[in-house]
Short mmCIF file of C-alpha atoms in Angstrom, two decimals:
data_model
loop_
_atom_site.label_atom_id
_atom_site.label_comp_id
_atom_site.label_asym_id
_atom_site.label_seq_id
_atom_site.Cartn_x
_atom_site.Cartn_y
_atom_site.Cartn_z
CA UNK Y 1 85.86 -45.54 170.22
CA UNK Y 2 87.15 -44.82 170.43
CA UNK Y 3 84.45 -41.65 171.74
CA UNK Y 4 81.71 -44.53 171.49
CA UNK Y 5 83.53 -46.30 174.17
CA UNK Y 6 84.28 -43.15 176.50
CA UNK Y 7 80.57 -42.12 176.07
CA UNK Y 8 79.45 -45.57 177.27
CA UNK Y 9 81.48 -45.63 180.33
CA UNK Y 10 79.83 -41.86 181.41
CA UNK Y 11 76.75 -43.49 180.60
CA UNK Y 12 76.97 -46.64 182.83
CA UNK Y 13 78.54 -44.15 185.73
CA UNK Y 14 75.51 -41.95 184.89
CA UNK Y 15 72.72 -44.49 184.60
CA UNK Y 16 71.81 -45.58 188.31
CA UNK Y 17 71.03 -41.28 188.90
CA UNK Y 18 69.55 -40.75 186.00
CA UNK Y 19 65.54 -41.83 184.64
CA UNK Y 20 64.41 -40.65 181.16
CA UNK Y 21 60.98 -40.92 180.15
CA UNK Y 22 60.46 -43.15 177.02
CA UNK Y 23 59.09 -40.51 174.61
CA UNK Y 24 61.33 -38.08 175.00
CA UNK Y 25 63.99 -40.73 175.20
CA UNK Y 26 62.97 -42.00 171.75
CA UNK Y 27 62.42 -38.64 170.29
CA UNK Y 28 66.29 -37.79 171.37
CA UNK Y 29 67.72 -40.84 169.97
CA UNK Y 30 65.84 -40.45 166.59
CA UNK Y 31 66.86 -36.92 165.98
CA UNK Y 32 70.33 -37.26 166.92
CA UNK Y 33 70.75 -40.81 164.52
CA UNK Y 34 69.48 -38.40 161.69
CA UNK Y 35 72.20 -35.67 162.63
CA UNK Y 36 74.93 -38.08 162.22
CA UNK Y 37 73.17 -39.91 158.92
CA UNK Y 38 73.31 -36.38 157.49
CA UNK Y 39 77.12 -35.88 158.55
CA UNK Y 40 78.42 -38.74 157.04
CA UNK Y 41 76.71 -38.48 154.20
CA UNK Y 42 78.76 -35.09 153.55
CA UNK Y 43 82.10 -36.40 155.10
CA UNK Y 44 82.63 -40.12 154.38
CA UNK Y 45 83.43 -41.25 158.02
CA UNK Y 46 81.13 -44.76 157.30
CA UNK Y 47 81.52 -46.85 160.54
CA UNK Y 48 82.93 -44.74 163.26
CA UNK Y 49 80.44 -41.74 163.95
CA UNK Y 50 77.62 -44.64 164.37
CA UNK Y 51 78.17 -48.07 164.01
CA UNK Y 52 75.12 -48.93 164.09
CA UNK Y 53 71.87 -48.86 166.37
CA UNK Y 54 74.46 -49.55 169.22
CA UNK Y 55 76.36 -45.88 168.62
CA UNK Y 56 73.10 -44.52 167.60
CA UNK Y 57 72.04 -45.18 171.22
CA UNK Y 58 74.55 -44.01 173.31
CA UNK Y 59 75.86 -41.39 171.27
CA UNK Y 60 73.64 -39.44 173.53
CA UNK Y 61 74.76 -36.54 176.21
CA UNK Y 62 74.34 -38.44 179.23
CA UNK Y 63 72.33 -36.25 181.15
CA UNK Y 64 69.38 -36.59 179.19
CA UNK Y 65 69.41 -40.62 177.85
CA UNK Y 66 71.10 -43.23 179.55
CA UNK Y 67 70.46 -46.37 177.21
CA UNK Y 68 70.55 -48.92 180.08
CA UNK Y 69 70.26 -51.61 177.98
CA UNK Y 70 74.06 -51.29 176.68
CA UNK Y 71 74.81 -50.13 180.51
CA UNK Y 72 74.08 -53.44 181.47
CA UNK Y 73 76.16 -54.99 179.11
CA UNK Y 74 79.34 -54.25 180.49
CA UNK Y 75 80.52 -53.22 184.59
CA UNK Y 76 83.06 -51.43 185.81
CA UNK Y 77 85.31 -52.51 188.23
CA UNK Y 78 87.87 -49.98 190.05
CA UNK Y 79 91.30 -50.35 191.06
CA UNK Y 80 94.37 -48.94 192.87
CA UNK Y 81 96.39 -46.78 191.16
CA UNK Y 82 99.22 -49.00 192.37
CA UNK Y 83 97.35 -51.85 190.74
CA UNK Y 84 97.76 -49.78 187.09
CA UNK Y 85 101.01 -49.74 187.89
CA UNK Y 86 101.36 -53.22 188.53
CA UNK Y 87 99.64 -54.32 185.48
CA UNK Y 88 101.17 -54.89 182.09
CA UNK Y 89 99.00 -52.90 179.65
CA UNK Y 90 98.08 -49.71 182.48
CA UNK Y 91 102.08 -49.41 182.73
CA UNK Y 92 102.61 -49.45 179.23
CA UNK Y 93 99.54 -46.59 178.64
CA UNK Y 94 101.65 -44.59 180.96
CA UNK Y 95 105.05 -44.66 179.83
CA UNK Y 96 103.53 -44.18 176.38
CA UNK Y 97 101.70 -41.05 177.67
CA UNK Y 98 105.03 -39.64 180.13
CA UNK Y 99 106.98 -39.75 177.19
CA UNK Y 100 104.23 -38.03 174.78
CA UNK Y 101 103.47 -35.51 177.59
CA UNK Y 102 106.07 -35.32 179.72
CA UNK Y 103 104.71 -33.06 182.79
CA UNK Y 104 102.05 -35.46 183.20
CA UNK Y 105 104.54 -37.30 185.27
CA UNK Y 106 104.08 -35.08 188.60
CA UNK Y 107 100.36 -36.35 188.17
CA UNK Y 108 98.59 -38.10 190.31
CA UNK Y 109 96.26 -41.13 188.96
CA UNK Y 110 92.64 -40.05 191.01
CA UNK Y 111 90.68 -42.51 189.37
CA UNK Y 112 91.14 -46.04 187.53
CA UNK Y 113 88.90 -48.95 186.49
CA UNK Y 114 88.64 -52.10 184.26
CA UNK Y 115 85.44 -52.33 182.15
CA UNK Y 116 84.53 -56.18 181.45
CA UNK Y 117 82.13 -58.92 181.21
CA UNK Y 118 80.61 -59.14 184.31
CA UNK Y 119 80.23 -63.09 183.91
CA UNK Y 120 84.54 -63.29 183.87
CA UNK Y 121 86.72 -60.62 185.57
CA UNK Y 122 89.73 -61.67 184.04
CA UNK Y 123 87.93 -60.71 180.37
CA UNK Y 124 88.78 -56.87 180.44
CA UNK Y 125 87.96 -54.89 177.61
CA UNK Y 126 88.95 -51.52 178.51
CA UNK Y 127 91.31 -49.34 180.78
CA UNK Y 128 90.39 -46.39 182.03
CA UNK Y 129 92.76 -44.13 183.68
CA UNK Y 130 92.47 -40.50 185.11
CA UNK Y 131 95.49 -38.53 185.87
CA UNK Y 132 95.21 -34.31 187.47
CA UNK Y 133 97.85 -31.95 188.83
CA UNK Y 134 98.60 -32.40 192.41
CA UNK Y 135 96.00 -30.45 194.44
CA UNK Y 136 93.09 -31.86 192.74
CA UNK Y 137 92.46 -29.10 190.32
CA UNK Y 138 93.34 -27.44 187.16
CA UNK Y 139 95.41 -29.80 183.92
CA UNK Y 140 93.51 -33.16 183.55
CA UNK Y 141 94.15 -36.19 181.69
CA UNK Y 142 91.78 -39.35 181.08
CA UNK Y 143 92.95 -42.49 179.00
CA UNK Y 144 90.99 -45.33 177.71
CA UNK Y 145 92.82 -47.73 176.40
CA UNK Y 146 92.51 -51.75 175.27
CA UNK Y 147 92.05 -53.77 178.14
CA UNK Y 148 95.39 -55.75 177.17
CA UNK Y 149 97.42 -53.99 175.60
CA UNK Y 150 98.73 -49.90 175.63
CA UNK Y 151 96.45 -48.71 172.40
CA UNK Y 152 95.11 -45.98 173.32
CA UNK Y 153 91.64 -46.12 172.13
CA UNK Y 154 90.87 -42.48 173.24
CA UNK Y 155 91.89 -39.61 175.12
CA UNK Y 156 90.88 -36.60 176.67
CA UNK Y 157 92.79 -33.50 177.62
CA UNK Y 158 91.14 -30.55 180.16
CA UNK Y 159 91.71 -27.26 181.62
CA UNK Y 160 95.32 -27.30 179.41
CA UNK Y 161 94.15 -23.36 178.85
CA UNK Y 162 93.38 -20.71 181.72
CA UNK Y 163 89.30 -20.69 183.07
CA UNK Y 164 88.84 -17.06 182.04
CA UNK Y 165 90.02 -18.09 178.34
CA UNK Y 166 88.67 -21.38 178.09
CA UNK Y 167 90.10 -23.21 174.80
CA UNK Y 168 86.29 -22.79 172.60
CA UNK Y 169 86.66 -19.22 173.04
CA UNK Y 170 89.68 -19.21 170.82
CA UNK Y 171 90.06 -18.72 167.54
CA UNK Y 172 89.44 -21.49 165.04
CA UNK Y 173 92.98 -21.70 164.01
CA UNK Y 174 94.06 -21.61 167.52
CA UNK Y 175 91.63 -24.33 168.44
CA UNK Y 176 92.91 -26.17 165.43
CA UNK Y 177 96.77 -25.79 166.29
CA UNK Y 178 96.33 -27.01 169.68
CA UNK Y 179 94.88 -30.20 168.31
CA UNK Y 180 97.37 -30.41 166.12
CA UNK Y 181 100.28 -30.19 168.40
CA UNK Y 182 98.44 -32.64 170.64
CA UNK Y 183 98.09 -35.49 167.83
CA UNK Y 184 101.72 -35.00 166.88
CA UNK Y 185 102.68 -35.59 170.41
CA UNK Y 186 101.28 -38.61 171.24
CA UNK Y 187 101.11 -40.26 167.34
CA UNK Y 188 103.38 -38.13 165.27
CA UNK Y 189 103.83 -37.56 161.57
CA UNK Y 190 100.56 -34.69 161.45
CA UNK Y 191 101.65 -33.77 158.31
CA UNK Y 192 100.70 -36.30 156.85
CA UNK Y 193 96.71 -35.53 157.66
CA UNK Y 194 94.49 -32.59 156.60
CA UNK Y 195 91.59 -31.41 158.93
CA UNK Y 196 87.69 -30.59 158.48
CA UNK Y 197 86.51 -28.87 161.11
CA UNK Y 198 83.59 -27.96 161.71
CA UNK Y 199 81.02 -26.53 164.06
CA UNK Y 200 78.08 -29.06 165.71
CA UNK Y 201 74.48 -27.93 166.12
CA UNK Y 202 74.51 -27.78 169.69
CA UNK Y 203 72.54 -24.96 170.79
CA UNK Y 204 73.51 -25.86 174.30
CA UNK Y 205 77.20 -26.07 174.12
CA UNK Y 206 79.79 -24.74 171.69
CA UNK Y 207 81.57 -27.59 170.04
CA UNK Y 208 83.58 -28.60 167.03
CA UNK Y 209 84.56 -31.84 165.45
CA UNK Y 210 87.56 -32.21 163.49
CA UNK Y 211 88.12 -35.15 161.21
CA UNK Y 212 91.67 -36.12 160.10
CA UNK Y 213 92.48 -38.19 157.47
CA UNK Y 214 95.22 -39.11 155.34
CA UNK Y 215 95.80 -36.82 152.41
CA UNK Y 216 94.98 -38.41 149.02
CA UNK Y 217 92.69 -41.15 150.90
CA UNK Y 218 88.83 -40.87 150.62
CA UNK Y 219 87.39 -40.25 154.34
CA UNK Y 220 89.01 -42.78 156.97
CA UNK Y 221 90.00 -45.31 154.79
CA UNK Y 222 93.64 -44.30 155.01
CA UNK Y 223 92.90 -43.78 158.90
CA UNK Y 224 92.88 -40.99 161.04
CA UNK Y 225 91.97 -39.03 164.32
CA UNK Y 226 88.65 -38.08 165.15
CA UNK Y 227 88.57 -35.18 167.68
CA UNK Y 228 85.75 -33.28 170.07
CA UNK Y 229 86.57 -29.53 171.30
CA UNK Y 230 84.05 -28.54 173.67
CA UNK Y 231 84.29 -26.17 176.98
CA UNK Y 232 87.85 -26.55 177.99
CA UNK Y 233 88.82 -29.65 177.08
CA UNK Y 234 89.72 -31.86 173.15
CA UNK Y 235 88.31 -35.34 173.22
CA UNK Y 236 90.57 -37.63 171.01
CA UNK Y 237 90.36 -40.79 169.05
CA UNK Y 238 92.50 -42.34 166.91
CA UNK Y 239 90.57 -44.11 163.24
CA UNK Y 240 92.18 -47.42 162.14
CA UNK Y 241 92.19 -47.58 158.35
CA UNK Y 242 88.71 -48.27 157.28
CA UNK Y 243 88.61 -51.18 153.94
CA UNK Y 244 87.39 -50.31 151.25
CA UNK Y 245 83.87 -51.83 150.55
CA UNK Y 246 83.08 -53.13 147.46
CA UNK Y 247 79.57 -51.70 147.30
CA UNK Y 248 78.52 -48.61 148.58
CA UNK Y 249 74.88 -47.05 148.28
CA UNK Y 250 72.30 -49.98 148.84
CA UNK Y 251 70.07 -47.44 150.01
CA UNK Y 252 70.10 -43.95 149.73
CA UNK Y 253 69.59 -40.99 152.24
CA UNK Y 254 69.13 -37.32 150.20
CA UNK Y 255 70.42 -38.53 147.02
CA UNK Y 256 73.76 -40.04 149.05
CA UNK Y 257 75.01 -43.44 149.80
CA UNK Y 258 73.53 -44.22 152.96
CA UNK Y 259 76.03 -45.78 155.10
CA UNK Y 260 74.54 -47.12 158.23
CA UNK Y 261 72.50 -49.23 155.63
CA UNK Y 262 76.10 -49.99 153.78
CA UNK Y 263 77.61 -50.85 157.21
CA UNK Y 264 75.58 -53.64 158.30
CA UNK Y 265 75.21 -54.80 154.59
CA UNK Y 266 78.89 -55.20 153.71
CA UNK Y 267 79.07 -58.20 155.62
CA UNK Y 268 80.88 -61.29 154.16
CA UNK Y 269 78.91 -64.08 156.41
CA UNK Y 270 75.58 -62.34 155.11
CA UNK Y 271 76.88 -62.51 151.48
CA UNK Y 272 77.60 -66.11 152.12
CA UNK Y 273 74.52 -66.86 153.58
CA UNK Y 274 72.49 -65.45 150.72
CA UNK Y 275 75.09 -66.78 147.98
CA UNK Y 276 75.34 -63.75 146.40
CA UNK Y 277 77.87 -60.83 145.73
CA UNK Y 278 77.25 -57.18 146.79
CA UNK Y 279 76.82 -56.33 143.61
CA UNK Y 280 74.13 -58.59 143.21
CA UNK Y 281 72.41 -57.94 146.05
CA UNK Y 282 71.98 -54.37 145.47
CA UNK Y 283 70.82 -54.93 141.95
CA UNK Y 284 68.15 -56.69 143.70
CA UNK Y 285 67.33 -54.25 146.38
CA UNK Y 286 67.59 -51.91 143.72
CA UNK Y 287 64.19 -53.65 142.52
CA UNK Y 288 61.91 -52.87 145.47
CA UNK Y 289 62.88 -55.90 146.87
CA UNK Y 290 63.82 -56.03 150.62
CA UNK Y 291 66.48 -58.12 152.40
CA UNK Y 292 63.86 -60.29 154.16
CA UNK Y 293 62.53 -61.34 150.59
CA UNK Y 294 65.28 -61.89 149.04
CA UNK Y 295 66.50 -64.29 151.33
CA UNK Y 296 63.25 -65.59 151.53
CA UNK Y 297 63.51 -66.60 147.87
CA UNK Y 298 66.16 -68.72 149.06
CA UNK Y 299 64.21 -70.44 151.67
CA UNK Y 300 66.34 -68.21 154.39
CA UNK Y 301 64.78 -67.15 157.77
CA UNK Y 302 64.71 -63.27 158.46
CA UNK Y 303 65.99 -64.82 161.63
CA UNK Y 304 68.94 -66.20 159.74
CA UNK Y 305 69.94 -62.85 158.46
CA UNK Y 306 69.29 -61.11 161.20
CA UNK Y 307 71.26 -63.38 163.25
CA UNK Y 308 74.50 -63.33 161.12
CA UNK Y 309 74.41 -59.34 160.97
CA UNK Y 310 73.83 -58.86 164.40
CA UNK Y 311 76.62 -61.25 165.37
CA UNK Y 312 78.96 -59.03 162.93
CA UNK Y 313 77.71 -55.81 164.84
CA UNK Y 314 78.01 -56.87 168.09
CA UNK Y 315 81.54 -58.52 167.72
CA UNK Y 316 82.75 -55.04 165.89
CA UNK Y 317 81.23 -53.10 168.90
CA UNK Y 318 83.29 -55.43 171.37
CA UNK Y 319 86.37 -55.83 169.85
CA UNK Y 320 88.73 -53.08 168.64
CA UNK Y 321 89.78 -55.02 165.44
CA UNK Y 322 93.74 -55.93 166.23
CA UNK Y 323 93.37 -57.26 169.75
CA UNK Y 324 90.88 -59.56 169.83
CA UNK Y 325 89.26 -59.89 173.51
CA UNK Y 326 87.62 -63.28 174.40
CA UNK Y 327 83.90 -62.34 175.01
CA UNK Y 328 81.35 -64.25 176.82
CA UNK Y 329 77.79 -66.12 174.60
CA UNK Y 330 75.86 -64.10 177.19
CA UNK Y 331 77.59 -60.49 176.53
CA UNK Y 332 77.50 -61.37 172.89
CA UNK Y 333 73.74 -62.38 173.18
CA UNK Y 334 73.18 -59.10 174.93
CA UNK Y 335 74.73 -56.78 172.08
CA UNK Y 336 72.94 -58.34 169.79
CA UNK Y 337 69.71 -58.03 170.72
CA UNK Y 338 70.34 -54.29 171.24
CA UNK Y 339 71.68 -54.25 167.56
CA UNK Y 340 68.67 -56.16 166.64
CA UNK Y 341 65.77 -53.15 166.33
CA UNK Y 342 68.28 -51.18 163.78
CA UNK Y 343 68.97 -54.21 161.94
CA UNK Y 344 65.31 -54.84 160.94
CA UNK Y 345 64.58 -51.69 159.92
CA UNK Y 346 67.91 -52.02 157.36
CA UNK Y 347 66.80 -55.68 156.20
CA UNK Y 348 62.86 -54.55 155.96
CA UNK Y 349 63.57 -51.38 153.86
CA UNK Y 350 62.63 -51.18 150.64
CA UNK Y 351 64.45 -48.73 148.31
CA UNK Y 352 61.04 -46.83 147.08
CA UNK Y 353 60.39 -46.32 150.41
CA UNK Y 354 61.75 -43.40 152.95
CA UNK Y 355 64.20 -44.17 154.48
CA UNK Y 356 64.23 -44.12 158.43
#
């Protein structure tokens, strides 16, 4: 997620308490999409900080915007802890984590649920297990993980450091080493990475991201971990190896290759549709020309294109790449018309323009 994925689940526990009005709902989700436009155009992380309006959306602390229309998307469904046990992919997220972590064995699972299509129950997308010390306080683990198999798509890891020296009121390199020694527990081989860290502006709450990547890759392509330390607690994600695109900079954001533009662009079925390569289309963009006309030149609908991009988006929010879930025409319908508002303003752009 991946953290997109953990974020949505807080949101859909979240949303039924929480009301936002509109404005400052908009307002939020604007500023923040330009935070992380301006962070990947300095660290190349393309797709996984926002993959498109979709992460834009919920990438959102969930006390203050609870984008209901993903919520809906998706339930929740809970389940036994002797039912994780029973089932193929929660045993195999647990053995993978006793053996990574071995003390977490003495824990005791306090919370577990499936999130799916609500139109099938036996469609489940994601796994979400908590595990605490006996007692029902201090060390904390919680898991997400594919609904199928043991990948674990995310993980979080709280109170491993005493209250009254919480873990962000170490030192950077002592942040930084327990991350490390984390990652090489439950993946191995962090030698093979170097870090970026750096410090969020979040006025409210200290916290630092720190992007892995392969050494002698560019960004993510090589793959990676992505990883939130805030309060007491480091919020990990594994990166599968991002392709390299054959195109990069359609539009432009400060002088940089824009890549939420480049993300919904590089898309093979939209090529096709338009009969073009990505080189050619951004020569023509590169005229002043928008998606919409260009297409239109070629007697295609902007509902065409905007159908075939959304589809993309949706099915990349939805599926984690290797394990391809089955997923429902109505879920799939859903995501993409919440993909849809971000996907006009990419295919309505025009390059002498500002871009949004």
């Amino acid at each position: 997620m991946t953290i997109e994925r953990k974020i949505r689940e807080h949101l859909h526990e979240e949303a039924e308490t929480i009301e936002c009005p509109p404005a400052i709902s908009k307002r939020i989700e604007q500023s923040y999409s330009h935070y992380l436009q301006r962070k990947r155009s300095e660290i190349t992380m393309k797709k996984r900080l926002i993959g498109g309006m979709v992460a834009a959306a919920i990438l959102i602390p969930t006390a203050v915007f609870a984008a209901p229309v993903v919520i809906d998307m998706l339930t929740r469904s809970p389940i036994t802890s002797e039912q994780v046990k029973l089932d193929e992919a929660g045993k195999a997220t647990l053995e993978k984590l006793y053996r990574a972590i071995p003390e977490t064995k003495s824990f005791e699972i306090i919370n577990a649920s499936y999130l799916g299509d609500p139109n099938d129950s036996t469609k489940k997308v994601q796994l979400s297990i908590v595990l605490q010390e006996k007692g029902g306080t201090g060390k904390k683990i919680t898991l997400h993980t594919n609904g199928n198999t043991d990948e674990i798509q995310d993980l979080t890891q709280e109170n491993w450091e005493p209250k009254e020296k919480p873990l962000i009121t170490l030192p950077d390199q002592e942040i930084k080493g327990k991350v490390d020694q984390l990652i090489d527990k439950l993946y191995g081989n962090i030698k093979d990475y170097e870090v970026a860290m750096e410090q969020m502006d979040n006025p409210d709450q200290k916290t630092f991201i720190l992007n892995y990547t392969k050494k002698g890759s560019e960004g993510f392509e090589g793959g990676g971990y992505q990883v939130f330390v805030q309060g007491n607690s480091i919020s990990l994600s594994p990166v599968a190896p991002e392709p390299n695109t054959e195109v990069e900079g359609y539009f432009s954001l400060n002088g940089k290759p824009d890549y939420t533009a480049d993300n919904f662009l590089n898309d093979e079925k939209l090529f096709a549709l338009l009969k073009m390569s990505p080189t050619e289309l951004k020569e023509e963009l590169a005229k002043g020309k928008t998606v919409v006309e260009i297409a239109a030149a070629k007697n295609i609908s902007k509902q065409q294109v905007m159908d075939v991009i959304t589809k993309t988006q949706a099915e990349g929010q939805l599926q984690d790449g290797k394990n391809k879930v089955t997923i429902s025409d109505e879920l799939l319908k859903q995501m993409m018309k919440a993909v849809e508002p971000k996907v006009v303003w990419v295919i309505e752009h025009k390059t002498e323009t500002e871009w949004k």
